[in-house]
Coordinates of C-alpha atoms in Angstrom, one line a residue:
Chain B
X1 CA 29.0 -0.3 14.6
X2 CA 28.2 -1.3 11.0
X3 CA 29.3 -4.1 8.8
X4 CA 28.2 -6.3 5.9
X5 CA 28.4 -10.0 5.4
X6 CA 28.8 -11.1 1.8
X7 CA 26.8 -14.3 1.1
X8 CA 27.4 -16.7 -1.7
X9 CA 23.8 -18.0 -2.2
X10 CA 23.5 -21.7 -2.6
X11 CA 20.5 -23.7 -4.0
X12 CA 17.6 -24.3 -1.6
X13 CA 18.2 -28.0 -1.8
X14 CA 21.8 -27.8 -0.4
X15 CA 21.7 -29.3 3.1
X16 CA 22.5 -27.1 6.1
X17 CA 26.2 -27.0 7.0
X18 CA 27.5 -27.5 3.5
X19 CA 27.6 -23.9 2.4
X20 CA 30.7 -21.7 2.6
X21 CA 31.3 -19.0 5.2
X22 CA 30.3 -15.4 4.7
X23 CA 32.9 -12.7 4.2
X24 CA 32.8 -9.8 6.6
X25 CA 33.4 -6.4 5.0
X26 CA 32.8 -2.7 5.7
X27 CA 29.1 -1.8 5.5
X28 CA 29.7 0.6 2.6
X29 CA 32.3 -1.5 0.9
X30 CA 32.1 -1.5 -2.9
X31 CA 31.2 -5.1 -3.4
X32 CA 28.4 -4.9 -5.9
X33 CA 29.2 -5.5 -9.6
X34 CA 28.3 -2.7 -12.0
X35 CA 26.4 -5.4 -13.9
X36 CA 24.4 -6.7 -11.0
X37 CA 20.8 -6.8 -12.0
X38 CA 20.0 -5.7 -8.5
X39 CA 21.2 -2.2 -9.3
X40 CA 20.7 -2.1 -13.1
X41 CA 17.0 -3.1 -12.8
X42 CA 16.0 -3.2 -9.1
X43 CA 15.7 -6.9 -9.8
X44 CA 15.9 -8.6 -6.5
X45 CA 14.3 -8.6 -3.1
X46 CA 15.1 -7.6 0.5
X47 CA 14.1 -7.9 4.1
X48 CA 14.7 -5.5 7.0
X49 CA 14.8 -7.1 10.5
X50 CA 15.2 -5.5 13.8
X51 CA 18.0 -6.8 16.1
X52 CA 17.3 -5.9 19.7
X53 CA 20.0 -6.6 22.3
X54 CA 21.5 -9.0 19.8
X55 CA 18.3 -10.9 19.1
X56 CA 16.9 -10.8 15.6
X57 CA 13.2 -10.5 15.5
X58 CA 10.6 -12.5 13.5
X59 CA 13.3 -14.3 11.7
X60 CA 11.1 -17.0 10.3
X61 CA 8.4 -14.6 9.0
X62 CA 11.1 -12.5 7.3
X63 CA 12.7 -15.5 5.7
X64 CA 9.4 -16.8 4.6
X65 CA 8.7 -13.5 2.9
X66 CA 12.1 -13.4 1.3
X67 CA 11.3 -16.8 -0.2
X68 CA 7.9 -15.6 -1.3
X69 CA 9.3 -12.5 -2.9
X70 CA 11.9 -14.6 -4.7
X71 CA 9.2 -16.9 -6.0
X72 CA 7.2 -13.9 -7.4
X73 CA 10.4 -12.6 -9.0
X74 CA 11.2 -16.1 -10.3
X75 CA 14.6 -16.0 -8.6
X76 CA 16.1 -19.3 -7.5
X77 CA 14.5 -20.3 -4.1
X78 CA 16.8 -18.9 -1.4
X79 CA 18.3 -21.5 0.9
X80 CA 16.6 -20.5 4.2
X81 CA 19.0 -22.5 6.3
X82 CA 21.8 -20.5 4.8
X83 CA 20.0 -17.2 5.4
X84 CA 19.1 -18.2 8.9
X85 CA 22.8 -18.9 9.6
X86 CA 23.6 -15.4 8.1
X87 CA 21.0 -13.8 10.4
X88 CA 22.4 -15.6 13.4
X89 CA 26.0 -14.7 12.6
X90 CA 25.1 -11.0 12.0
X91 CA 23.1 -10.8 15.2
X92 CA 25.9 -12.4 17.2
X93 CA 28.3 -9.7 15.9
X94 CA 25.9 -6.8 17.0
X95 CA 26.6 -4.9 20.2
X96 CA 25.1 -6.5 23.4
X97 CA 22.4 -3.9 23.7
X98 CA 20.4 -1.5 21.7
X99 CA 18.4 -1.6 18.5
X100 CA 20.1 -2.5 15.2
X101 CA 18.9 -2.9 11.7
X102 CA 19.7 -6.0 9.7
X103 CA 19.0 -5.9 6.0
X104 CA 19.1 -9.0 3.8
X105 CA 19.5 -8.4 0.0
X106 CA 19.1 -11.1 -2.6
X107 CA 19.4 -10.2 -6.3
X108 CA 19.3 -11.9 -9.7
X109 CA 23.1 -11.4 -9.8
X110 CA 25.4 -10.3 -12.5
X111 CA 23.8 -10.1 -15.9
X112 CA 24.4 -13.3 -17.8
X113 CA 26.0 -15.1 -14.8
X114 CA 22.7 -16.9 -13.8
X115 CA 23.7 -16.9 -10.2
X116 CA 22.1 -14.7 -7.5
X117 CA 24.0 -12.2 -5.3
X118 CA 23.4 -11.9 -1.6
X119 CA 24.5 -9.9 1.4
X120 CA 23.4 -8.8 4.8
X121 CA 24.3 -5.6 6.6
X122 CA 23.9 -4.5 10.1
X123 CA 23.9 -1.0 11.4
X124 CA 22.4 1.1 14.2
X125 CA 18.7 1.9 14.0
X126 CA 17.7 5.5 14.1
X127 CA 15.9 6.6 17.3
X128 CA 12.2 6.1 16.7
X129 CA 11.1 7.0 20.3
X130 CA 9.2 10.1 19.2
X131 CA 7.2 8.5 16.4
X132 CA 6.4 5.6 18.7
X133 CA 5.2 7.9 21.4
X134 CA 3.7 11.0 19.7
X135 CA 2.7 9.4 16.5
X136 CA 3.0 10.4 12.9
X137 CA 1.0 12.6 10.6
X138 CA 0.1 11.0 7.2
X139 CA -1.3 11.9 3.8
X140 CA -3.3 9.6 1.6
X141 CA -1.6 8.9 -1.7
X142 CA -3.1 7.1 -4.7
X143 CA -1.2 3.8 -5.5
X144 CA -2.7 3.9 -8.9
X145 CA -3.9 0.3 -8.8
X146 CA -7.3 -1.2 -7.9
X147 CA -7.3 -3.4 -4.8
X148 CA -7.5 -6.7 -6.7
X149 CA -4.5 -6.0 -8.9
X150 CA -2.4 -8.8 -7.4
X151 CA -4.4 -11.7 -8.8
X152 CA -5.2 -9.8 -12.0
X153 CA -1.6 -8.9 -12.9
X154 CA 1.0 -10.8 -10.9
X155 CA 3.8 -9.3 -13.1
X156 CA 3.3 -6.0 -11.3
X157 CA 4.9 -7.8 -8.3
X158 CA 2.6 -6.1 -5.8
X159 CA 3.1 -8.8 -3.2
X160 CA 6.9 -8.9 -3.5
X161 CA 9.3 -6.9 -1.4
X162 CA 11.5 -6.0 -4.4
X163 CA 14.5 -3.7 -4.7
X164 CA 12.4 -1.6 -7.1
X165 CA 11.4 0.7 -4.3
X166 CA 11.7 4.1 -6.0
X167 CA 8.0 4.8 -5.8
X168 CA 7.9 4.1 -2.1
X169 CA 10.7 6.7 -1.6
X170 CA 8.9 9.2 -3.9
X171 CA 5.8 8.8 -1.8
X172 CA 7.7 9.6 1.4
X173 CA 9.1 12.8 -0.3
X174 CA 5.6 13.8 -1.4
X175 CA 4.3 13.3 2.1
X176 CA 7.1 15.5 3.5
X177 CA 6.4 18.1 0.9
X178 CA 2.9 18.2 2.1
X179 CA 4.1 18.7 5.7
X180 CA 3.4 15.2 6.9
X181 CA 5.7 12.4 8.2
X182 CA 4.5 9.5 6.2
X183 CA 2.2 8.3 3.4
X184 CA -0.7 5.9 3.4
X185 CA -1.3 4.3 -0.1
X186 CA -4.9 4.0 -1.2
X187 CA -6.1 1.9 -4.1
X188 CA -7.6 3.5 -7.2
X189 CA -11.0 2.2 -6.0
X190 CA -10.9 3.9 -2.6
X191 CA -9.4 1.3 -0.2
X192 CA -6.6 1.6 2.3
X193 CA -3.6 -0.4 1.2
X194 CA -0.5 0.1 3.3
X195 CA 2.0 2.8 4.4
X196 CA 5.0 3.6 2.2
X197 CA 7.2 1.3 4.2
X198 CA 4.7 -0.1 6.8
X199 CA 1.3 -1.7 7.3
X200 CA -1.9 0.1 8.5
X201 CA -3.7 -1.2 11.6
X202 CA -6.9 0.5 12.8
X203 CA -9.2 -0.1 15.8
X204 CA -12.9 0.3 15.5
X205 CA -15.4 -0.9 17.9
X206 CA -12.7 -2.6 19.9
X207 CA -11.5 -4.7 17.0
X208 CA -8.0 -4.3 15.5
X209 CA -8.2 -4.5 11.7
X210 CA -5.8 -4.5 8.8
X211 CA -6.3 -5.1 5.1
X212 CA -5.7 -8.7 4.0
X213 CA -2.3 -9.3 2.3
X214 CA -4.0 -10.4 -1.0
X215 CA -5.5 -7.0 -1.4
X216 CA -2.5 -5.5 -3.2
X217 CA 0.0 -5.1 -0.4
X218 CA 2.8 -6.8 1.5
X219 CA 2.0 -8.9 4.5
X220 CA 3.7 -7.3 7.4
X221 CA 5.9 -9.3 9.8
X222 CA 5.4 -6.7 12.5
X223 CA 1.7 -6.4 11.9
X224 CA 1.5 -10.1 12.5
X225 CA 3.5 -9.8 15.7
X226 CA 1.3 -6.9 16.8
X227 CA -1.8 -9.0 16.2
X228 CA -0.3 -11.9 18.3
X229 CA 0.4 -9.4 21.1
X230 CA -3.1 -8.1 21.0
X231 CA -4.7 -11.6 20.7
X232 CA -2.7 -12.8 23.7
X233 CA -4.3 -10.0 25.7
X234 CA -7.7 -11.0 24.6
X235 CA -8.3 -8.4 21.9
X236 CA -10.1 -9.2 18.7
X237 CA -8.0 -8.9 15.5
X238 CA -9.3 -9.2 12.0
X239 CA -8.2 -9.0 8.3
X240 CA -10.7 -7.1 6.3
X241 CA -10.6 -4.5 3.5
X242 CA -10.8 -1.0 4.9
X243 CA -12.4 2.0 3.2
X244 CA -10.6 5.3 3.5
X245 CA -13.5 6.5 5.6
X246 CA -13.0 3.7 8.1
X247 CA -9.4 4.9 8.6
X248 CA -10.5 8.5 8.9
X249 CA -13.1 7.5 11.5
X250 CA -11.1 4.9 13.4
X251 CA -10.9 5.0 17.2
X252 CA -7.1 4.7 16.8
X253 CA -4.7 3.7 14.0
X254 CA -1.1 2.8 13.6
X255 CA 1.6 2.4 10.9
X256 CA 3.4 -0.8 11.8
X257 CA 6.9 -1.8 10.6
X258 CA 10.0 -3.8 11.7
X259 CA 12.1 -0.9 12.9
X260 CA 9.7 1.7 14.1
X261 CA 7.2 -0.8 15.5
X262 CA 3.7 0.7 16.0
X263 CA 3.6 4.4 15.3
X264 CA 0.2 5.9 16.1
X265 CA -1.3 7.8 13.2
X266 CA -2.2 11.1 14.7
X267 CA -3.5 12.7 11.5
X268 CA -4.7 11.7 8.0
X269 CA -4.6 14.5 5.5
X270 CA -4.7 17.0 8.4
X271 CA -7.7 15.4 9.9
X272 CA -6.7 14.4 13.5
X273 CA -6.9 10.9 14.9
X274 CA -6.8 10.1 18.6
X275 CA -3.6 8.5 19.9
X276 CA -4.1 5.6 22.3
X277 CA -1.0 6.0 24.3
X278 CA -1.7 3.1 26.6
X279 CA -2.2 0.4 24.0
X280 CA 0.6 1.9 21.9
X281 CA 3.2 1.6 24.6
X282 CA 1.9 -1.8 25.7
X283 CA 2.3 -3.1 22.1
X284 CA 5.7 -1.5 21.6
X285 CA 7.1 -2.8 24.8
X286 CA 5.9 -6.3 23.9
X287 CA 7.4 -5.9 20.4
X288 CA 10.7 -4.7 21.8
X289 CA 10.8 -7.6 24.3
X290 CA 10.6 -10.4 21.6
X291 CA 13.6 -12.6 22.0
X292 CA 12.9 -15.4 19.5
Chain S
X1 CA 34.9 -5.6 -25.8
X2 CA 33.3 -4.3 -22.6
X3 CA 34.3 -1.7 -20.0
X4 CA 32.9 0.8 -17.6
X5 CA 33.7 4.4 -16.9
X6 CA 33.2 5.5 -13.3
X7 CA 31.9 9.0 -13.1
X8 CA 32.0 11.4 -10.2
X9 CA 28.8 13.4 -10.9
X10 CA 29.3 17.2 -10.4
X11 CA 26.5 19.8 -10.0
X12 CA 24.7 20.9 -13.1
X13 CA 26.1 24.4 -12.6
X14 CA 29.7 23.4 -12.8
X15 CA 31.1 24.7 -16.1
X16 CA 32.3 22.3 -18.8
X17 CA 36.0 21.4 -18.5
X18 CA 36.2 21.7 -14.7
X19 CA 35.2 18.2 -13.7
X20 CA 37.6 15.4 -13.1
X21 CA 38.4 12.5 -15.4
X22 CA 36.4 9.2 -15.5
X23 CA 38.1 6.1 -14.3
X24 CA 38.0 3.1 -16.6
X25 CA 37.4 -0.3 -15.0
X26 CA 36.2 -3.8 -16.1
X27 CA 32.5 -3.8 -17.1
X28 CA 31.7 -6.1 -14.2
X29 CA 34.0 -4.6 -11.6
X30 CA 32.7 -4.5 -8.1
X31 CA 32.4 -0.7 -7.8
X32 CA 29.0 -0.2 -6.3
X33 CA 28.7 0.3 -2.6
X34 CA 26.6 -2.1 -0.6
X35 CA 24.8 1.0 0.7
X36 CA 24.2 2.6 -2.7
X37 CA 20.5 3.5 -2.9
X38 CA 20.6 2.6 -6.5
X39 CA 20.8 -1.1 -5.5
X40 CA 19.0 -0.9 -2.1
X41 CA 16.0 0.9 -3.5
X42 CA 16.2 1.0 -7.2
X43 CA 16.6 4.8 -6.5
X44 CA 18.2 6.2 -9.6
X45 CA 17.7 6.5 -13.3
X46 CA 19.4 5.2 -16.5
X47 CA 19.6 5.5 -20.2
X48 CA 20.6 3.0 -22.9
X49 CA 22.1 4.4 -26.1
X50 CA 23.1 2.6 -29.2
X51 CA 26.7 3.2 -30.4
X52 CA 27.1 2.3 -34.1
X53 CA 30.5 2.3 -35.7
X54 CA 31.7 4.4 -32.8
X55 CA 28.9 7.0 -33.1
X56 CA 26.5 7.3 -30.1
X57 CA 22.9 7.9 -31.3
X58 CA 20.4 10.4 -30.1
X59 CA 22.7 11.7 -27.4
X60 CA 20.8 14.9 -26.7
X61 CA 17.4 13.2 -26.4
X62 CA 18.9 10.5 -24.1
X63 CA 20.6 13.2 -21.9
X64 CA 17.4 15.3 -21.8
X65 CA 15.5 12.3 -20.6
X66 CA 18.1 11.4 -18.0
X67 CA 17.7 15.0 -16.7
X68 CA 13.9 14.7 -16.8
X69 CA 14.0 11.3 -14.9
X70 CA 16.3 12.8 -12.3
X71 CA 13.9 15.7 -11.8
X72 CA 11.0 13.4 -11.3
X73 CA 13.1 11.5 -8.8
X74 CA 14.3 14.7 -7.1
X75 CA 17.9 13.8 -7.7
X76 CA 20.4 16.6 -8.2
X77 CA 20.2 17.8 -11.8
X78 CA 22.9 15.9 -13.7
X79 CA 25.5 18.0 -15.4
X80 CA 24.8 17.3 -19.0
X81 CA 28.1 18.6 -20.2
X82 CA 29.8 16.1 -18.0
X83 CA 27.6 13.3 -19.3
X84 CA 28.0 14.3 -22.9
X85 CA 31.8 14.1 -22.3
X86 CA 31.3 10.6 -20.8
X87 CA 29.3 9.5 -23.8
X88 CA 31.9 10.9 -26.2
X89 CA 34.7 9.2 -24.3
X90 CA 32.9 5.8 -24.1
X91 CA 32.0 5.9 -27.8
X92 CA 35.6 6.8 -28.8
X93 CA 36.8 3.7 -26.9
X94 CA 34.4 1.4 -28.8
X95 CA 35.5 -0.8 -31.7
X96 CA 35.5 1.0 -35.1
X97 CA 32.6 -0.9 -36.4
X98 CA 29.5 -2.8 -35.1
X99 CA 26.7 -2.1 -32.7
X100 CA 27.4 -1.5 -29.1
X101 CA 25.3 -0.6 -26.1
X102 CA 26.1 2.3 -23.8
X103 CA 24.3 2.4 -20.5
X104 CA 24.4 5.5 -18.3
X105 CA 23.5 5.0 -14.7
X106 CA 22.8 7.8 -12.2
X107 CA 21.8 6.9 -8.6
X108 CA 21.0 8.7 -5.4
X109 CA 24.3 7.5 -4.1
X110 CA 25.4 5.9 -0.8
X111 CA 22.8 6.2 1.9
X112 CA 23.5 9.3 4.0
X113 CA 26.3 10.6 1.7
X114 CA 24.0 13.0 -0.2
X115 CA 26.0 12.6 -3.3
X116 CA 24.9 10.8 -6.5
X117 CA 26.8 7.9 -8.0
X118 CA 27.3 7.6 -11.7
X119 CA 28.8 5.3 -14.3
X120 CA 28.6 4.3 -17.9
X121 CA 29.3 1.0 -19.4
X122 CA 29.8 -0.2 -22.9
X123 CA 29.5 -3.7 -24.4
X124 CA 28.4 -5.5 -27.5
X125 CA 24.8 -5.3 -28.6
X126 CA 23.1 -8.7 -29.1
X127 CA 22.2 -9.5 -32.7
X128 CA 18.7 -8.1 -33.3
X129 CA 18.6 -8.9 -37.1
X130 CA 15.9 -11.4 -36.8
X131 CA 13.5 -9.4 -34.7
X132 CA 14.0 -6.4 -37.0
X133 CA 13.3 -8.4 -40.1
X134 CA 10.7 -11.1 -39.0
X135 CA 9.1 -9.2 -36.2
X136 CA 8.1 -10.1 -32.7
X137 CA 5.0 -11.7 -31.2
X138 CA 3.5 -9.9 -28.3
X139 CA 0.9 -10.3 -25.5
X140 CA -1.1 -7.5 -23.9
X141 CA -0.4 -7.1 -20.2
X142 CA -2.3 -4.9 -17.8
X143 CA -0.1 -2.1 -16.4
X144 CA -2.6 -1.7 -13.6
X145 CA -2.9 2.1 -13.9
X146 CA -5.4 4.3 -15.8
X147 CA -3.9 6.3 -18.7
X148 CA -4.0 9.6 -16.9
X149 CA -2.1 8.4 -13.8
X150 CA 1.0 10.5 -14.4
X151 CA -0.7 13.8 -13.7
X152 CA -2.8 12.3 -10.9
X153 CA 0.0 10.6 -9.0
X154 CA 3.5 11.8 -10.0
X155 CA 5.0 9.9 -7.1
X156 CA 4.4 6.7 -9.1
X157 CA 7.3 8.0 -11.4
X158 CA 5.5 6.7 -14.5
X159 CA 7.4 9.2 -16.7
X160 CA 10.8 8.5 -15.3
X161 CA 13.2 5.8 -16.5
X162 CA 14.2 4.5 -13.1
X163 CA 16.3 1.7 -11.9
X164 CA 13.1 0.2 -10.4
X165 CA 12.6 -1.9 -13.4
X166 CA 11.6 -5.3 -11.8
X167 CA 8.1 -5.1 -13.2
X168 CA 9.3 -4.6 -16.8
X169 CA 11.4 -7.7 -16.4
X170 CA 8.5 -9.7 -14.9
X171 CA 6.3 -8.6 -17.8
X172 CA 8.9 -10.0 -20.3
X173 CA 9.0 -13.3 -18.4
X174 CA 5.2 -13.5 -18.4
X175 CA 5.3 -12.8 -22.2
X176 CA 7.7 -15.7 -22.7
X177 CA 5.7 -18.0 -20.5
X178 CA 2.8 -17.3 -22.9
X179 CA 5.0 -18.2 -25.8
X180 CA 5.5 -14.6 -27.0
X181 CA 8.6 -12.5 -27.5
X182 CA 7.5 -9.3 -25.9
X183 CA 4.8 -7.5 -23.9
X184 CA 2.6 -4.5 -24.7
X185 CA 1.4 -2.8 -21.6
X186 CA -2.2 -1.6 -21.6
X187 CA -3.8 0.8 -19.2
X188 CA -6.5 -0.3 -16.8
X189 CA -9.0 1.7 -18.9
X190 CA -8.1 -0.1 -22.1
X191 CA -5.5 2.0 -23.8
X192 CA -2.2 1.0 -25.4
X193 CA 0.7 2.3 -23.3
X194 CA 4.1 1.0 -24.4
X195 CA 6.2 -2.2 -24.7
X196 CA 8.0 -3.6 -21.6
X197 CA 11.2 -1.8 -22.9
X198 CA 10.0 0.0 -26.0
X199 CA 7.4 2.3 -27.5
X200 CA 4.5 1.2 -29.7
X201 CA 4.0 2.8 -33.2
X202 CA 1.1 1.7 -35.4
X203 CA 0.1 2.7 -38.9
X204 CA -3.6 3.1 -39.8
X205 CA -4.9 4.7 -42.9
X206 CA -1.3 5.8 -43.9
X207 CA -0.8 7.7 -40.6
X208 CA 1.9 6.6 -38.1
X209 CA 0.7 6.9 -34.6
X210 CA 2.0 6.5 -31.1
X211 CA 0.4 7.4 -27.7
X212 CA 1.5 10.7 -26.3
X213 CA 4.2 10.6 -23.6
X214 CA 1.9 12.2 -21.0
X215 CA -0.4 9.2 -21.2
X216 CA 1.5 7.1 -18.6
X217 CA 4.6 6.1 -20.5
X218 CA 8.2 7.0 -21.4
X219 CA 8.8 9.3 -24.4
X220 CA 10.9 7.1 -26.6
X221 CA 14.1 8.6 -28.2
X222 CA 14.0 6.0 -31.0
X223 CA 10.2 6.5 -31.6
X224 CA 11.1 10.2 -32.1
X225 CA 13.9 9.3 -34.5
X226 CA 11.6 7.0 -36.4
X227 CA 9.0 9.8 -36.7
X228 CA 11.6 12.1 -38.1
X229 CA 12.7 9.5 -40.6
X230 CA 9.1 9.0 -41.7
X231 CA 8.3 12.7 -41.8
X232 CA 11.4 13.3 -44.0
X233 CA 9.9 10.9 -46.5
X234 CA 6.6 12.7 -46.4
X235 CA 4.6 10.3 -44.2
X236 CA 2.2 11.7 -41.6
X237 CA 3.0 11.0 -38.0
X238 CA 0.8 11.7 -35.0
X239 CA 0.6 11.4 -31.2
X240 CA -2.7 10.2 -30.1
X241 CA -4.1 7.8 -27.6
X242 CA -4.7 4.4 -29.0
X243 CA -7.3 1.9 -28.1
X244 CA -6.3 -1.8 -27.9
X245 CA -8.6 -2.4 -30.9
X246 CA -6.7 0.1 -32.9
X247 CA -3.5 -1.8 -32.3
X248 CA -5.2 -5.1 -33.2
X249 CA -6.6 -3.7 -36.4
X250 CA -3.5 -1.7 -37.4
X251 CA -2.2 -1.9 -41.0
X252 CA 1.2 -2.4 -39.4
X253 CA 2.8 -1.9 -36.0
X254 CA 6.2 -1.8 -34.4
X255 CA 8.0 -2.0 -31.0
X256 CA 10.6 0.7 -31.2
X257 CA 13.7 1.0 -28.9
X258 CA 17.3 2.2 -28.9
X259 CA 19.0 -1.1 -29.5
X260 CA 16.5 -3.2 -31.5
X261 CA 15.2 -0.2 -33.5
X262 CA 11.8 -0.9 -35.1
X263 CA 10.7 -4.5 -34.6
X264 CA 7.5 -5.2 -36.5
X265 CA 4.8 -6.6 -34.3
X266 CA 3.6 -9.8 -36.0
X267 CA 1.1 -10.9 -33.5
X268 CA -0.9 -9.5 -30.6
X269 CA -2.2 -12.1 -28.3
X270 CA -1.9 -14.6 -31.1
X271 CA -3.9 -12.5 -33.5
X272 CA -1.6 -11.9 -36.5
X273 CA -0.6 -8.5 -37.8
X274 CA 0.9 -7.8 -41.2
X275 CA 4.6 -7.1 -41.4
X276 CA 5.5 -4.2 -43.7
X277 CA 9.0 -5.4 -44.7
X278 CA 9.7 -2.5 -47.0
X279 CA 8.9 0.3 -44.6
X280 CA 10.6 -1.6 -41.7
X281 CA 13.9 -2.0 -43.5
X282 CA 13.8 1.6 -44.8
X283 CA 13.2 2.8 -41.2
X284 CA 15.9 0.5 -39.7
X285 CA 18.5 1.4 -42.3
X286 CA 17.9 5.1 -41.6
X287 CA 18.1 4.5 -37.9
X288 CA 21.3 2.6 -38.2
X289 CA 22.8 5.3 -40.4
X290 CA 22.4 8.1 -37.9
X291 CA 25.8 9.6 -37.2
X292 CA 25.1 12.6 -35.0

């Protein structure tokens, strides 16, 4: 079960209900122009949402981030009512049960046309049971930047989820070459940033901690959901900058992302970390149960 | 006059003459799959060649760099005989006279298919007469990395010309916002790197200088051609790391790229630089006259 919905993005000011229908096509249909700046220059942004039993998760947070990425890229503001309708339509077409992946793509469009391109596609989510339960091994990889780069040099687009993602993919290959499952990016000045495609959450002294989004990383929708789950159970959560040594010496740590949820980090550069199976499964069951 | 040639990339080991024909389509034809990793993750590389009076320029240097970018991205080695034939075919279809732009694109292909995607497109080159003659104003923008990042962190793909180009485009927008024409990236530790889409060449004490390619930048095909032109006329050329102050105090400086050739830098952060009209036009006439 996989398909795509082609979207004709309308200005943010256009009122709900006045934009045209999507067009449903095969997921791998050739529908992108050879001159689309999304492919020629990675010039666009995306979001990846989990759809569980036909319910799209964290829709508002994902759409807010899409809008924020577009702003950093100076793309026209996406019409969030339109995208919300697209998400609703795609989710409604998903199978009744199971985990699916919904990707939203919003690019600068065909060179010279001055009109963004958009589409959504939905397909099955790979089985993440094992990573969620047994955890993932990680290596630390230098992101090259100091932690405060985002305010210093906004043109580096550190806070935007752009289609220029080749480095994230190269980091995953490097991790696998070193025999690990995933990568944790560190700043040039020794701070923990984020995973290659996830956020880092650690627990120390009973407090769940993650680096603040303004510290050169993407604010995670699932990290936020995990913090809400934990706070609801009375746990303390906190945004603070984390030294690499604090990750290495954490009582427990996770890589958190939309599709894999909370995957315990069981090793950092071959140094083992304890897996808290109880909290992990509690968090992941709560994340899977979200129906809003 | 614009068109694209769709390429079915074959392994590098396949002997010349045994690969299929290209397919000619409209330049903006929708021929890219919605699942192509080139668009979903900027996961691929490209080259931009000048075609002047039907002659493609610096073909070998461009193809070598395509191969080197692919290696850094761990894509299958491109078959350079195949790409050379594509360049030849595209150039032969160009109008008899005038400047055209030939872009080669090589991506990781459709997700899961394990087979790269390729195409070439050719279209008219915008008129760069004014930038070549009167020069460009520039601003210095922090690239975020130290100069030696490439050896430290190859997963950052600093030496590859990838489709993940959103930052280069954002730097150009920032330059324009500041009232300048172009951007010069500097390293975190105060060295000159390269332009947003070009290389920097300066002259000081009669010696033409550019930062070495291993210092966190792309080795420019046109910078190399310019050095050959200058060396042929007995000028001294040199690769050496350049401090920002050396650029600011240069006797002359240029942004050098495949389509615009050598554009004199007439200001850096509003501090004026002298334009050497004589050398500039000599260099640009020689660059335009290349017919190999």
